[in-house]
Tab-separated table of C-alpha atoms and ligand atoms in Angstrom:
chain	number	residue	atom	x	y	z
T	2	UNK	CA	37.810	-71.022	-2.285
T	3	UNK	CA	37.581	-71.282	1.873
T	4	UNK	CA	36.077	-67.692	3.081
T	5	UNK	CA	38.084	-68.281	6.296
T	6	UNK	CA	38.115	-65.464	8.570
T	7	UNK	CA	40.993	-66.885	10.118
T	8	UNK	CA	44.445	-64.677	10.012
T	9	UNK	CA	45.910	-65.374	6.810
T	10	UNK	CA	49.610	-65.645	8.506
T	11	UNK	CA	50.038	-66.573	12.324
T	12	UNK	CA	51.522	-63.343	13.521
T	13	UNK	CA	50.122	-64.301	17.330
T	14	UNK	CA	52.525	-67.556	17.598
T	15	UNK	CA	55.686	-67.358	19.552
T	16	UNK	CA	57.916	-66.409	16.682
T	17	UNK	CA	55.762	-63.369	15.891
T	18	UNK	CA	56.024	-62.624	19.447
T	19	UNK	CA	59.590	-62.193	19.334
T	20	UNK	CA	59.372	-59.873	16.560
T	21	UNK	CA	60.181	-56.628	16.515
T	22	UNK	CA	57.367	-53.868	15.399
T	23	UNK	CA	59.423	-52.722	12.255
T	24	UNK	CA	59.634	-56.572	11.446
T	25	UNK	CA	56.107	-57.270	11.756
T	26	UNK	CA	55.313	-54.242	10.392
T	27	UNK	CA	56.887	-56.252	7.117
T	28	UNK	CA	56.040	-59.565	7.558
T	29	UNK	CA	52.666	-60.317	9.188
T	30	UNK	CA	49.715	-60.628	7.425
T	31	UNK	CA	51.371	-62.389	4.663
T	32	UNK	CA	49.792	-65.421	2.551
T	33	UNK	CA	50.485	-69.135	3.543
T	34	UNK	CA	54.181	-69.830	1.778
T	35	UNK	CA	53.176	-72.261	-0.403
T	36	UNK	CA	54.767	-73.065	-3.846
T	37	UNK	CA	53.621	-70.916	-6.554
T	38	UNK	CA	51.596	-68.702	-4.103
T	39	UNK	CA	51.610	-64.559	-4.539
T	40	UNK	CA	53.294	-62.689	-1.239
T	41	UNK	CA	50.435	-60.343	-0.940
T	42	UNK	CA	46.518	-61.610	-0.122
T	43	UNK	CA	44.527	-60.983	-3.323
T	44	UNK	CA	41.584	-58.124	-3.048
T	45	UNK	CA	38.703	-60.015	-3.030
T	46	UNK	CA	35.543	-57.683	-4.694
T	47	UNK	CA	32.885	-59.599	-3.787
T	48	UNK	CA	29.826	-58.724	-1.839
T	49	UNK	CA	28.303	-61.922	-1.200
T	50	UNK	CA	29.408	-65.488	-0.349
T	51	UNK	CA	28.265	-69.086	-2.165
T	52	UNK	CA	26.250	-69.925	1.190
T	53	UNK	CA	23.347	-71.984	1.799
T	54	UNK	CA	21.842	-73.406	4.995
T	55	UNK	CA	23.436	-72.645	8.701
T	56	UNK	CA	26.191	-70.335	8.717
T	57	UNK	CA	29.031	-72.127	10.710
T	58	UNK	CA	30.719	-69.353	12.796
T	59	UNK	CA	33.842	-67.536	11.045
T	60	UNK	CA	32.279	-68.564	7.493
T	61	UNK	CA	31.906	-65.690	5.070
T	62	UNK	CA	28.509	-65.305	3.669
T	63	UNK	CA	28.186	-61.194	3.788
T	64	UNK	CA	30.935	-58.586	3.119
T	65	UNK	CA	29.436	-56.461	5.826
T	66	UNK	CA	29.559	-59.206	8.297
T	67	UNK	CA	33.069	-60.015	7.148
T	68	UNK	CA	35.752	-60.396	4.020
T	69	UNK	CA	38.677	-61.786	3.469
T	70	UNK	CA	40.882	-58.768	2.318
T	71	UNK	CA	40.263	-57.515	5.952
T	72	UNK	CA	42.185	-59.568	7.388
T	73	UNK	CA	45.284	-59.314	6.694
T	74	UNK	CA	45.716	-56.098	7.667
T	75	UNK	CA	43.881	-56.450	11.289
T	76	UNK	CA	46.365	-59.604	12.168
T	77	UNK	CA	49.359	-57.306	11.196
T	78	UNK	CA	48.267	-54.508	13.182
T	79	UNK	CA	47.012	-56.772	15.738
T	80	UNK	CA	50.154	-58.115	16.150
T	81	UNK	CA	52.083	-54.651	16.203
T	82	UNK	CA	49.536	-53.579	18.851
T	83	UNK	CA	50.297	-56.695	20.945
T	84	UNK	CA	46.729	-57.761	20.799
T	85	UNK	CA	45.243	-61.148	22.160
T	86	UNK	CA	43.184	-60.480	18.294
T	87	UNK	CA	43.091	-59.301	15.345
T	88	UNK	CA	42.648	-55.502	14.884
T	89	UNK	CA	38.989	-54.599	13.492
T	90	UNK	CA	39.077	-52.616	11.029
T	91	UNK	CA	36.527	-49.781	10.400
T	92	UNK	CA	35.185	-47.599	7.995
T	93	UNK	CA	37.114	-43.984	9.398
T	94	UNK	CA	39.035	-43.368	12.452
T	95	UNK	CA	35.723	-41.185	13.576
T	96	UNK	CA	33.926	-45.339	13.116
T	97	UNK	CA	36.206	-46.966	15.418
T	98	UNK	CA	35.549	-43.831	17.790
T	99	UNK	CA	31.868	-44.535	17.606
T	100	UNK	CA	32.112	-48.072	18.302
T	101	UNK	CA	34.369	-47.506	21.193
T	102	UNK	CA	31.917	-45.113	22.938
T	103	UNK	CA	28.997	-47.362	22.283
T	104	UNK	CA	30.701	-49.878	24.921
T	105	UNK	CA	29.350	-46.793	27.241
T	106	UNK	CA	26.205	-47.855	28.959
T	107	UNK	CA	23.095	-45.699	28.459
T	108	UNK	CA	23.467	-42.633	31.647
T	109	UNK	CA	27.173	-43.453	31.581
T	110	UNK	CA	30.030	-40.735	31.760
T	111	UNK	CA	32.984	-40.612	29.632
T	112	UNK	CA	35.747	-38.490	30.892
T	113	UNK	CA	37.490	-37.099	28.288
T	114	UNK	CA	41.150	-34.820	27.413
T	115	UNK	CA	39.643	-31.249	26.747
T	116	UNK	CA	41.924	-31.333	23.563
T	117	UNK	CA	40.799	-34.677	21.943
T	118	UNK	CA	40.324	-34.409	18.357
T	119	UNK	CA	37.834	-32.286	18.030
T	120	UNK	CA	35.465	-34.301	16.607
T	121	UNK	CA	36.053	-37.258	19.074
T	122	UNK	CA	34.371	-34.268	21.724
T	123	UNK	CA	32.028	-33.750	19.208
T	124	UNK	CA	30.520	-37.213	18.949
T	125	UNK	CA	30.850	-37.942	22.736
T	126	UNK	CA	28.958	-34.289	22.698
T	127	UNK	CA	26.738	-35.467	20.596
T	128	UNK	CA	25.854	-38.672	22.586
T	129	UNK	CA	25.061	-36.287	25.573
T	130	UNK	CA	22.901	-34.090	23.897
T	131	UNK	CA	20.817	-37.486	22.968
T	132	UNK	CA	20.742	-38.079	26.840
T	133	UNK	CA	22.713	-41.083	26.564
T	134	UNK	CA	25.620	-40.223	28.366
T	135	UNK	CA	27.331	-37.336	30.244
T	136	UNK	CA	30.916	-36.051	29.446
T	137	UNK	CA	33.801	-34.706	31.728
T	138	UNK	CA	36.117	-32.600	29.979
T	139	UNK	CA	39.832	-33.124	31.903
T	140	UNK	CA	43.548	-31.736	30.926
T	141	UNK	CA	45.065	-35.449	30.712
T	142	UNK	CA	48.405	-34.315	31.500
T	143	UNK	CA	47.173	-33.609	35.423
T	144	UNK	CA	46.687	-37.204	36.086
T	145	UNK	CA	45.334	-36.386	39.828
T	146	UNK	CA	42.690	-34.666	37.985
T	147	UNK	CA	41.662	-37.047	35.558
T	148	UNK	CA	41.613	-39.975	38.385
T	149	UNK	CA	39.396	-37.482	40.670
T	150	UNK	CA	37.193	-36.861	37.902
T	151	UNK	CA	36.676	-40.887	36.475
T	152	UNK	CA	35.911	-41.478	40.456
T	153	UNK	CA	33.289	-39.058	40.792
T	154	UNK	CA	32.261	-38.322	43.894
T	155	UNK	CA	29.690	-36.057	45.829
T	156	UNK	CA	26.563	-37.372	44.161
T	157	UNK	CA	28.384	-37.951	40.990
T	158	UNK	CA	28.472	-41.983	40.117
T	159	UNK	CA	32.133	-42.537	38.838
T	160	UNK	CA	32.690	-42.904	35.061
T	161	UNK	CA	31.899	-45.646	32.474
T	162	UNK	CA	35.111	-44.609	30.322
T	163	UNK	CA	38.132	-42.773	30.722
T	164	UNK	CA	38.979	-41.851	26.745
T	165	UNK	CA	43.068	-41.084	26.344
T	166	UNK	CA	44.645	-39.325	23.603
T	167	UNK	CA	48.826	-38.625	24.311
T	168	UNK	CA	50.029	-37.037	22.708
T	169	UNK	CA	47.169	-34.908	22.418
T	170	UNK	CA	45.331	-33.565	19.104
T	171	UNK	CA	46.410	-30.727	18.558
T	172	UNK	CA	48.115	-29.527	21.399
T	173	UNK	CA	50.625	-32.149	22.445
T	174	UNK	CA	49.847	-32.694	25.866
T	175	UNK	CA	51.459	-36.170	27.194
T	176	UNK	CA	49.364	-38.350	29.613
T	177	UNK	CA	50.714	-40.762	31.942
T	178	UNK	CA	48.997	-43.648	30.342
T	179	UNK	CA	50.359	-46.625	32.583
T	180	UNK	CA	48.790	-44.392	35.129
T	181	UNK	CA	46.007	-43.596	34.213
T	182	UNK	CA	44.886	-46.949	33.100
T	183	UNK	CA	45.522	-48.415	36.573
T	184	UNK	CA	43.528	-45.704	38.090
T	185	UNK	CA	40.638	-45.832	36.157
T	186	UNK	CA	40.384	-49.482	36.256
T	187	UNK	CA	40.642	-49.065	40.277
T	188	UNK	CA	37.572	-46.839	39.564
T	189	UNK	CA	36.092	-49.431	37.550
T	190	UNK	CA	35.820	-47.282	34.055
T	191	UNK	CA	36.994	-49.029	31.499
T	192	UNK	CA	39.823	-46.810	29.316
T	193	UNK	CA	40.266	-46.685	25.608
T	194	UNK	CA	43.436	-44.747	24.144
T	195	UNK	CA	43.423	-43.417	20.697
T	196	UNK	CA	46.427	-44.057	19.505
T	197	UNK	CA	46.622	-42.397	16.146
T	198	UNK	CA	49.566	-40.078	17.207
T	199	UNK	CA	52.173	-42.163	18.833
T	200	UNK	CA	51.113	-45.453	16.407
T	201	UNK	CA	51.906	-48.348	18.017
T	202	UNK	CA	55.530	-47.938	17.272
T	203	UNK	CA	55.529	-45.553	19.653
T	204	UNK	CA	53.522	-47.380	23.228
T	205	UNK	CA	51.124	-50.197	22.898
T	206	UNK	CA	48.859	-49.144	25.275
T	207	UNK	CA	46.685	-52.648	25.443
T	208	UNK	CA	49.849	-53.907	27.040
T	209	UNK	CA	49.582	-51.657	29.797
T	210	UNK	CA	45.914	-52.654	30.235
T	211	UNK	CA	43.948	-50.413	28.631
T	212	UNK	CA	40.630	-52.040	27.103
T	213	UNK	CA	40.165	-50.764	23.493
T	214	UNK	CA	42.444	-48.547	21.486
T	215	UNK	CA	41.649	-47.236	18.206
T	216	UNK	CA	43.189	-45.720	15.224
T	217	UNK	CA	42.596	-42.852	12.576
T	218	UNK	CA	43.923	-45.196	10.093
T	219	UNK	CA	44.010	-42.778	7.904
T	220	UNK	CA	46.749	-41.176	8.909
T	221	UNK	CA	50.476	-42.761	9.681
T	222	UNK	CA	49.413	-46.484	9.776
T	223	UNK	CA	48.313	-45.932	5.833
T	224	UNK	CA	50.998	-43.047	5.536
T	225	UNK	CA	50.207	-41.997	1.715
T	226	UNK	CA	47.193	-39.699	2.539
T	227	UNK	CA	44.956	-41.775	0.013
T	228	UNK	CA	42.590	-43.816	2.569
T	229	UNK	CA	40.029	-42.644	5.334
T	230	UNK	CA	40.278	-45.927	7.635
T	231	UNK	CA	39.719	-47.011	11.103
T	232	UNK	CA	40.391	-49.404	13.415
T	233	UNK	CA	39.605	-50.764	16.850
T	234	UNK	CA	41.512	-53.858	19.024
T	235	UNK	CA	40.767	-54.861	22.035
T	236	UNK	CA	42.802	-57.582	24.139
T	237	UNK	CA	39.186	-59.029	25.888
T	238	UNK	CA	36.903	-61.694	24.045
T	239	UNK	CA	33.746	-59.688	25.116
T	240	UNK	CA	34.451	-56.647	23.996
T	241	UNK	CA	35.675	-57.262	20.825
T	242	UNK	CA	32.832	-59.194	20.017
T	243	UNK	CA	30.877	-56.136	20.871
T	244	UNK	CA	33.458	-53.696	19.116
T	245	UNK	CA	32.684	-56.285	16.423
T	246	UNK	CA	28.937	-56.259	16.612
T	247	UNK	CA	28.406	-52.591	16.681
T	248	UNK	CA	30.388	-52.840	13.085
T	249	UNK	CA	28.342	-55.009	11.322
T	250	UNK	CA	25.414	-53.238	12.559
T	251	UNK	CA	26.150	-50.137	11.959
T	252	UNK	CA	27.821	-51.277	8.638
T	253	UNK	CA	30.388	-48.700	9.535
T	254	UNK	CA	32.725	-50.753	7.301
T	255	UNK	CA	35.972	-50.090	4.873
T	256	UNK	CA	36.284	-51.141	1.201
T	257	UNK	CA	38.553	-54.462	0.606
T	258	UNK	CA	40.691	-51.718	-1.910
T	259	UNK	CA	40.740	-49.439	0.688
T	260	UNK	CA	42.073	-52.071	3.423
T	261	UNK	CA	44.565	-53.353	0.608
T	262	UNK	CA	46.018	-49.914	0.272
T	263	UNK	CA	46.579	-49.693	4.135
T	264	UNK	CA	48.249	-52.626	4.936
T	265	UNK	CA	50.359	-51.848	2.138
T	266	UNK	CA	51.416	-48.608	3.402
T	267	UNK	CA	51.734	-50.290	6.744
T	268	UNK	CA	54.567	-52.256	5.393
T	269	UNK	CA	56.819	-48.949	5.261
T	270	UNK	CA	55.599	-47.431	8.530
T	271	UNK	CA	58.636	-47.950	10.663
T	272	UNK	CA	60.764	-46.747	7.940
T	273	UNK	CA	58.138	-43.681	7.730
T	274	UNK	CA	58.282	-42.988	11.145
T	275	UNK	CA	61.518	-43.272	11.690
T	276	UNK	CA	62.522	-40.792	9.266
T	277	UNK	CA	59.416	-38.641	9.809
T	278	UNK	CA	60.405	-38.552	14.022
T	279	UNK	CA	63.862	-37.087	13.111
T	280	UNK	CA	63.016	-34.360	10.827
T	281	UNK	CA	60.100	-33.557	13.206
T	282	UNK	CA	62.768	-33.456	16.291
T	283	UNK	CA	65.298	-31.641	14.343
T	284	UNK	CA	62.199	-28.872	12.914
T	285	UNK	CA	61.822	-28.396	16.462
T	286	UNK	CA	64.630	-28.057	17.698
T	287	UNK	CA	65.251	-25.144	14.475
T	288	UNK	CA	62.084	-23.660	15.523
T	289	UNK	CA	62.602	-23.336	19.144
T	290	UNK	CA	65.353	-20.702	18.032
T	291	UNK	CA	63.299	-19.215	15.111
T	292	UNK	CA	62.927	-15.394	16.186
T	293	UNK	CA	59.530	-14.961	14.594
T	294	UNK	CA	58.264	-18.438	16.343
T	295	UNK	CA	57.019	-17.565	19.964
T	296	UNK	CA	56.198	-21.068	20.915
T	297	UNK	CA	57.167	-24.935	19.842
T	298	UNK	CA	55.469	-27.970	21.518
T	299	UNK	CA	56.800	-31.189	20.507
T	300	UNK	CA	57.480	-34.050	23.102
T	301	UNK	CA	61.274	-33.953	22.027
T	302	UNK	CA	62.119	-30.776	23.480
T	303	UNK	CA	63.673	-31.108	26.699
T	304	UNK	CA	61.766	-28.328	28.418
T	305	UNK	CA	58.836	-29.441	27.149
T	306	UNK	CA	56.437	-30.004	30.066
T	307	UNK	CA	55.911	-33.620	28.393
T	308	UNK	CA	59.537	-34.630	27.697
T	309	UNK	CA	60.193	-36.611	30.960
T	310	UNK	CA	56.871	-38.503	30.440
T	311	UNK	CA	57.410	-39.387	26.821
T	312	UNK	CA	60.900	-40.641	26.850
T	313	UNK	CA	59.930	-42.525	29.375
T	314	UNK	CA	56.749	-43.748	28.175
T	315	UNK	CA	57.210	-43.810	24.541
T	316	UNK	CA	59.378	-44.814	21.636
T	317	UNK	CA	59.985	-41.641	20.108
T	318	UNK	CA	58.541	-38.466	20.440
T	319	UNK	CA	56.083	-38.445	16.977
T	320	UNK	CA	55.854	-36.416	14.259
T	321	UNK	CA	53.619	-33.363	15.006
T	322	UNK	CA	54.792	-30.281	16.165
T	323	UNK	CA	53.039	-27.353	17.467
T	324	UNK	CA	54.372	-23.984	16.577
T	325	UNK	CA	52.891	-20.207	17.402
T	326	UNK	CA	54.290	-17.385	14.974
T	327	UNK	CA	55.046	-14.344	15.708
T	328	UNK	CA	52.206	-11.940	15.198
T	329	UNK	CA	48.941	-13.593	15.907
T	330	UNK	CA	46.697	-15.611	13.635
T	331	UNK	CA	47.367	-13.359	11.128
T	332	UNK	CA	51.003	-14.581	10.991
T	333	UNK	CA	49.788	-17.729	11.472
T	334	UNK	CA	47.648	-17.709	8.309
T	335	UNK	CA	50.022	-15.748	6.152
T	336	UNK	CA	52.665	-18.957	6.833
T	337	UNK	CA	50.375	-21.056	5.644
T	338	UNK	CA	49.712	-19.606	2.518
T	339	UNK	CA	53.554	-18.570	2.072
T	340	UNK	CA	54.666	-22.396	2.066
T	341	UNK	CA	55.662	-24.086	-1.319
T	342	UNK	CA	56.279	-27.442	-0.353
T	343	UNK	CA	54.390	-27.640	2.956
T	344	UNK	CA	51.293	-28.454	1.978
T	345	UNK	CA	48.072	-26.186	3.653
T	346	UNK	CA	45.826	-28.772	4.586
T	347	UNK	CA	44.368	-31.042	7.043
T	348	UNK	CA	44.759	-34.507	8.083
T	349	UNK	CA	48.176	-35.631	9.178
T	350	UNK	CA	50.555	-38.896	9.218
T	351	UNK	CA	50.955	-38.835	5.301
T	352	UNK	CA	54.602	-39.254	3.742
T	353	UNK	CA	54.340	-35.373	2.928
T	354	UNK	CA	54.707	-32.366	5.297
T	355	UNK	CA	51.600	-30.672	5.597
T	356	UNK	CA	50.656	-27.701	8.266
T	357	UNK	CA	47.357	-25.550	9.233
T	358	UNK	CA	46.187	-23.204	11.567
T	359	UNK	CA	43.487	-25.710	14.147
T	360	UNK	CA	41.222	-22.786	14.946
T	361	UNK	CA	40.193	-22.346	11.770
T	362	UNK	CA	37.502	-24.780	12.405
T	363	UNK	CA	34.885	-23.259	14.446
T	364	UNK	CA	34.372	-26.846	15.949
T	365	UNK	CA	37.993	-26.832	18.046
T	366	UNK	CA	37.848	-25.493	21.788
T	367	UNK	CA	38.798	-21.907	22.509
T	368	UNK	CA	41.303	-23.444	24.740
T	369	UNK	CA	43.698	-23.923	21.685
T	370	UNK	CA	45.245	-20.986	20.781
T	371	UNK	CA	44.401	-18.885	17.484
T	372	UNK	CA	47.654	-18.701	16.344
T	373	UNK	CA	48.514	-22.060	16.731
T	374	UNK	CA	49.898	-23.856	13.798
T	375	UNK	CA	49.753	-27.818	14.060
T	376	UNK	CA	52.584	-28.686	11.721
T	377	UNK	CA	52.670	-32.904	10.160
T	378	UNK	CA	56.327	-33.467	9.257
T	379	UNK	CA	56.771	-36.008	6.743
T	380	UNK	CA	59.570	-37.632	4.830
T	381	UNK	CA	60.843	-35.138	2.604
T	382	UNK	CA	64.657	-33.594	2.999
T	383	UNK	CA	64.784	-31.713	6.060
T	384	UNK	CA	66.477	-29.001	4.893
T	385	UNK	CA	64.156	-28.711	2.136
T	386	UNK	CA	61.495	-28.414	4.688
T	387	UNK	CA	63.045	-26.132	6.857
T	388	UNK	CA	64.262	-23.479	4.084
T	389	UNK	CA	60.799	-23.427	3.089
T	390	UNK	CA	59.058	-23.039	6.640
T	391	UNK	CA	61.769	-20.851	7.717
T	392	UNK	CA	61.238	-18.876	4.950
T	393	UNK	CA	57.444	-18.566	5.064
T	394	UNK	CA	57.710	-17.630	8.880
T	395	UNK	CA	60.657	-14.785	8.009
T	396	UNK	CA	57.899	-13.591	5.643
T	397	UNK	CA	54.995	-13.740	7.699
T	398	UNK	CA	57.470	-11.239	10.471
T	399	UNK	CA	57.933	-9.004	7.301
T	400	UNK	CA	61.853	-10.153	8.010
T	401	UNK	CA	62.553	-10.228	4.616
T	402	UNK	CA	63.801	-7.529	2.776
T	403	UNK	CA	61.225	-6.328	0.263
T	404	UNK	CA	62.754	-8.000	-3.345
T	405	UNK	CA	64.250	-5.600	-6.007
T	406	UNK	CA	62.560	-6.141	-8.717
T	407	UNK	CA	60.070	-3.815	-10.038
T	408	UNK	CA	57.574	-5.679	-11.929
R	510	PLP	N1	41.783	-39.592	16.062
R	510	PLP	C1	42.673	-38.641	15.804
R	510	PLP	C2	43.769	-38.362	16.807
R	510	PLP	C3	42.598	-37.902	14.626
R	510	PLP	O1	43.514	-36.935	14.390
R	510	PLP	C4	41.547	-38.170	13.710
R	510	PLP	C5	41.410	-37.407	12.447
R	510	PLP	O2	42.047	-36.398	12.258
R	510	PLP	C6	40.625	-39.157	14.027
R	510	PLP	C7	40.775	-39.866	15.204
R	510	PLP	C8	39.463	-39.462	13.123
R	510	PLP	O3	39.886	-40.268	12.065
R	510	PLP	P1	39.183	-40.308	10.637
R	510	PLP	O4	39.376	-38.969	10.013
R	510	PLP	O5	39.884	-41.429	9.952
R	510	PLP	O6	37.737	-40.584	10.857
C-alpha cells in the first residue's frame, strides 16, 4: 500500500476554498471516492514502514517521522484554519506549545498574556529559568501595552514572539488580534495565537497573519473529553518544517487511535459549538441576574469590556464563562461540590458541562481571583443546566430553605 503523506482528500483546492467551516468540518479529510472504498481513512497500527535504500521525501518509513492516520485529520483542520498546509498534529496541546516556543531563538523574549493557560507561563517560565529566553508578562486586552512591550526599548532588544490567547484562559480577556499581529510583525516578533478557545470556527487567526497557531486538541476540536491532542499550523514553508522537525525530534507525537478519535469528533464540531455557544450565552445572560453571582465574564455580555472586540472580531462569543459566587472561595467550592450534572473537573470543550474553581491549582497567577469559577458549557438541555447551577449557587448563599425532613 503507498505510505503517502500526501492529504488523503484535497481540502486546499478551490472548491474546498469555498467551503464553509461547518462543511469542511464534515467533509475534508475524507478517502479518495472510489468504488467500493470506506468513507473514513483506516487506522493504520503500524510502527514501521517496508523501506529499504534512500528514503524519497514524503515516503513513510517511521511512525515517529510520519503515518498515515495523521493525516487526515491535519488536512481537515488545515483547511478549517485556512492554512497554506496541513495542520501538524502533536502529542498534547502543552506539545504544540513547546514546539511553538522552540521557534524562539536562544536569549530571545516572548511576551506573553499574564492569564495564558497556566501552564503555557509555566513552560515559557521554565525556558527562562534554563537561560534560554526571557518572558514579558502583558494584559493582552491593552494592546498599546502589549505593542510597547514586544518593541522593547531602553536597553531592552524587542521580542522574538508575541504569544496570544483571546479569549483568555481563564479569565476571558479579548485581544485585538488583527492588531496585534500587525504590530508585532512591525516589531519584527513573530506571533503565535493559541486558539483552543475560540476554535477556528470562531477567527482564523493565520488569515490575519499571525505565524503559528496551535491547539489544545483536546478540548472542543475532539469535543468528547476522551483524547489529550495537539496541534500546530503554520501558513510559512520554513516554519512548518521547523514546527515539523522539533516533532519528530522530540517524538512529541499522538497515537494513530488517538488522531482517529479526533477527527471524528471534529466532524460534529460546528454542530457542538453551535449549540454549546447558545447555552453558554443564555447561562450568562441567567447568571448576570443570579443574586448570589457577583460577577459573569463571557464575551456575549454586552457590558462586557470584550463585547465590542469579539463581535467584531469573532464568530461567536465561545463557550466558557467566568462566574464569581457570592461568598468567597468558600461559595465557590461549595457550588462545585453541590452540582449533579455539572461535572467538577478540569479540562474544557467536551460535549458535557463541566465547572471548577482555577485557583485551586497553586500553579495559576494570584491575579485570578479565588473565587472564580471557570464554568465549560456543553451540549446538554439548558434548562437542565441551569436548574442545576442555579440551584447549587442558591445553596452555596444558604438561599434555600433548610428541607423538612428529619432524617
Ligand atoms: N491551551 C489552552 C488554552 C488550554 O486550555 C490547554 C489545556 O487546558 C492547553 C493549551 C494545553 O493542552 P493539553 O492539555 O492538550 O496539553
Amino acid at each position: 500500500m503507498s505510505a503517502t503523506p500526501e492529504p488523503a482528500s484535497p481540502a486546499h483546492d478551490q472548491h474546498a476554498a469555498a467551503l464553509s467551516p461547518a462543511t469542511l468540518a464534515v467533509a475534508a479529510g475524507r478517502p479518495p471516492r472510489v468504488q467500493g472504498g470506506p468513507v473514513n481513512p483506516p487506522v493504520v497500527l503500524s510502527s514501521t514502514y517496508v523501506s529499504q535504500g534512500e528514503v524519497p521525501a514524503g515516503e513513510h518509513f517511521y511512525a515517529r517521522a510520519g503515518t498515515e492516520t495523521w493525516h487526515p485529520f491535519e488536512e481537515a483542520l488545515g483547511a478549517l484554519e485556512r492554512s497554506a498546509h496541513p495542520a501538524l498534529v502533536f502529542g498534547s496541546g502543552m506539545a504544540a506549545i513547546a514546539a511553538a516556543m522552540s521557534l524562539v531563538p536562544a536569549g530571545g523574549r516572548i511576551v506573553l498574556p499574564r492569564h495564558a493557560y497556566n501552564v503555557a507561563t509555566s513552560y515559557a517560565q521554565d525556558l527562562g529559568r534554563r537561560s534560554q529566553v526571557a518572558l514579558t508578562l502583558v494584559d493582552v486586552a491593552d494592546t498599546d501595552a502589549v505593542l510597547a512591550a514586544v518593541r522593547g526599548g531602553q536597553g531592552q532588544a524587542p521580542a522574538s514572539m508575541l504569544w496570544i490567547e483571546s479569549p483568555t484562559n481563564p479569565m476571558l480577556e479579548v485581544a485585538d488580534v488583527p492588531a496585534l499581529i500587525r504590530g508585532a510583525h512591525e516589531a519584527g516578533a513573530l506571533v503565535a495565537v493559541d486558539n483552543t478557545f475560540a476554535t477556528p470556527l470562531g477567527q482564523r487567526p493565520l488569515t490575519w497573519g499571525a505565524d503559528v497557531v496551535v491547539h489544545s486538541v483536546t478540548k472542543y476540536l475532539s469535543g468528547h473529553s476522551d483524547v489529550v491532542l495537539g496541534a500546530a499550523l503554520a501558513d510559512d514553508p520554513a516554519l512548518h518544517a521547523l514546527l515539523r522537525g522539533y516533532r519528530t525530534l522530540h517524538g512529541a507525537i499522538a497515537g494513530p487511535s488517538e488522531v482517529w478519535l479526533a477527527l471524528r469528533g471534529l466532524r460534529t464540531l460546528a454542530l457542538r459549538v453551535e449549540r454549546s455557544q447558545a447555552n453558554a450565552c443564555e447561562l450568562a445572560r441567567r447568571l448576570a441576574e443570579h443574586p448570589a453571582v457577583v460577577a459573569v465574564r463571557h464575551p456575549s455580555l454586552p457590558d462586557d469590556v470584550g463585547h465590542e472586540r469579539a463581535a467584531a472580531q469573532m464568530d461567536g462569543f465561545g463557550s466558557i464563562v467566568g462566574i464569581r459566587p457570592a461568598g468567597g472561595a468558600a461559595a465557590a467550592d461549595a457550588v462545585v461540590a453541590a452540582v449533579r450534572l455539572w461535572v467538577p473537573a478540569t479540562s474544557l470543550g467536551g460535549v458535557e458541562s463541566s465547572l471548577e474553581r482555577r485557583r485551586r491549582f497553586p500553579g495559576e497567577p494570584v491575579t485570578v481571583p479565588e473565587d472564580l469559577l471557570r464554568l465549560s458549557v456543553g451540549i446538554e438541555d439548558v434548562e437542565d443546566l441551569w436548574a442545576d447551577l442555579s440551584g447549587a449557587l442558591d445553596d452555596a448563599a444558604g438561599m434555600t430553605a433548610p428541607s423538612a425532613a428529619t432524617s
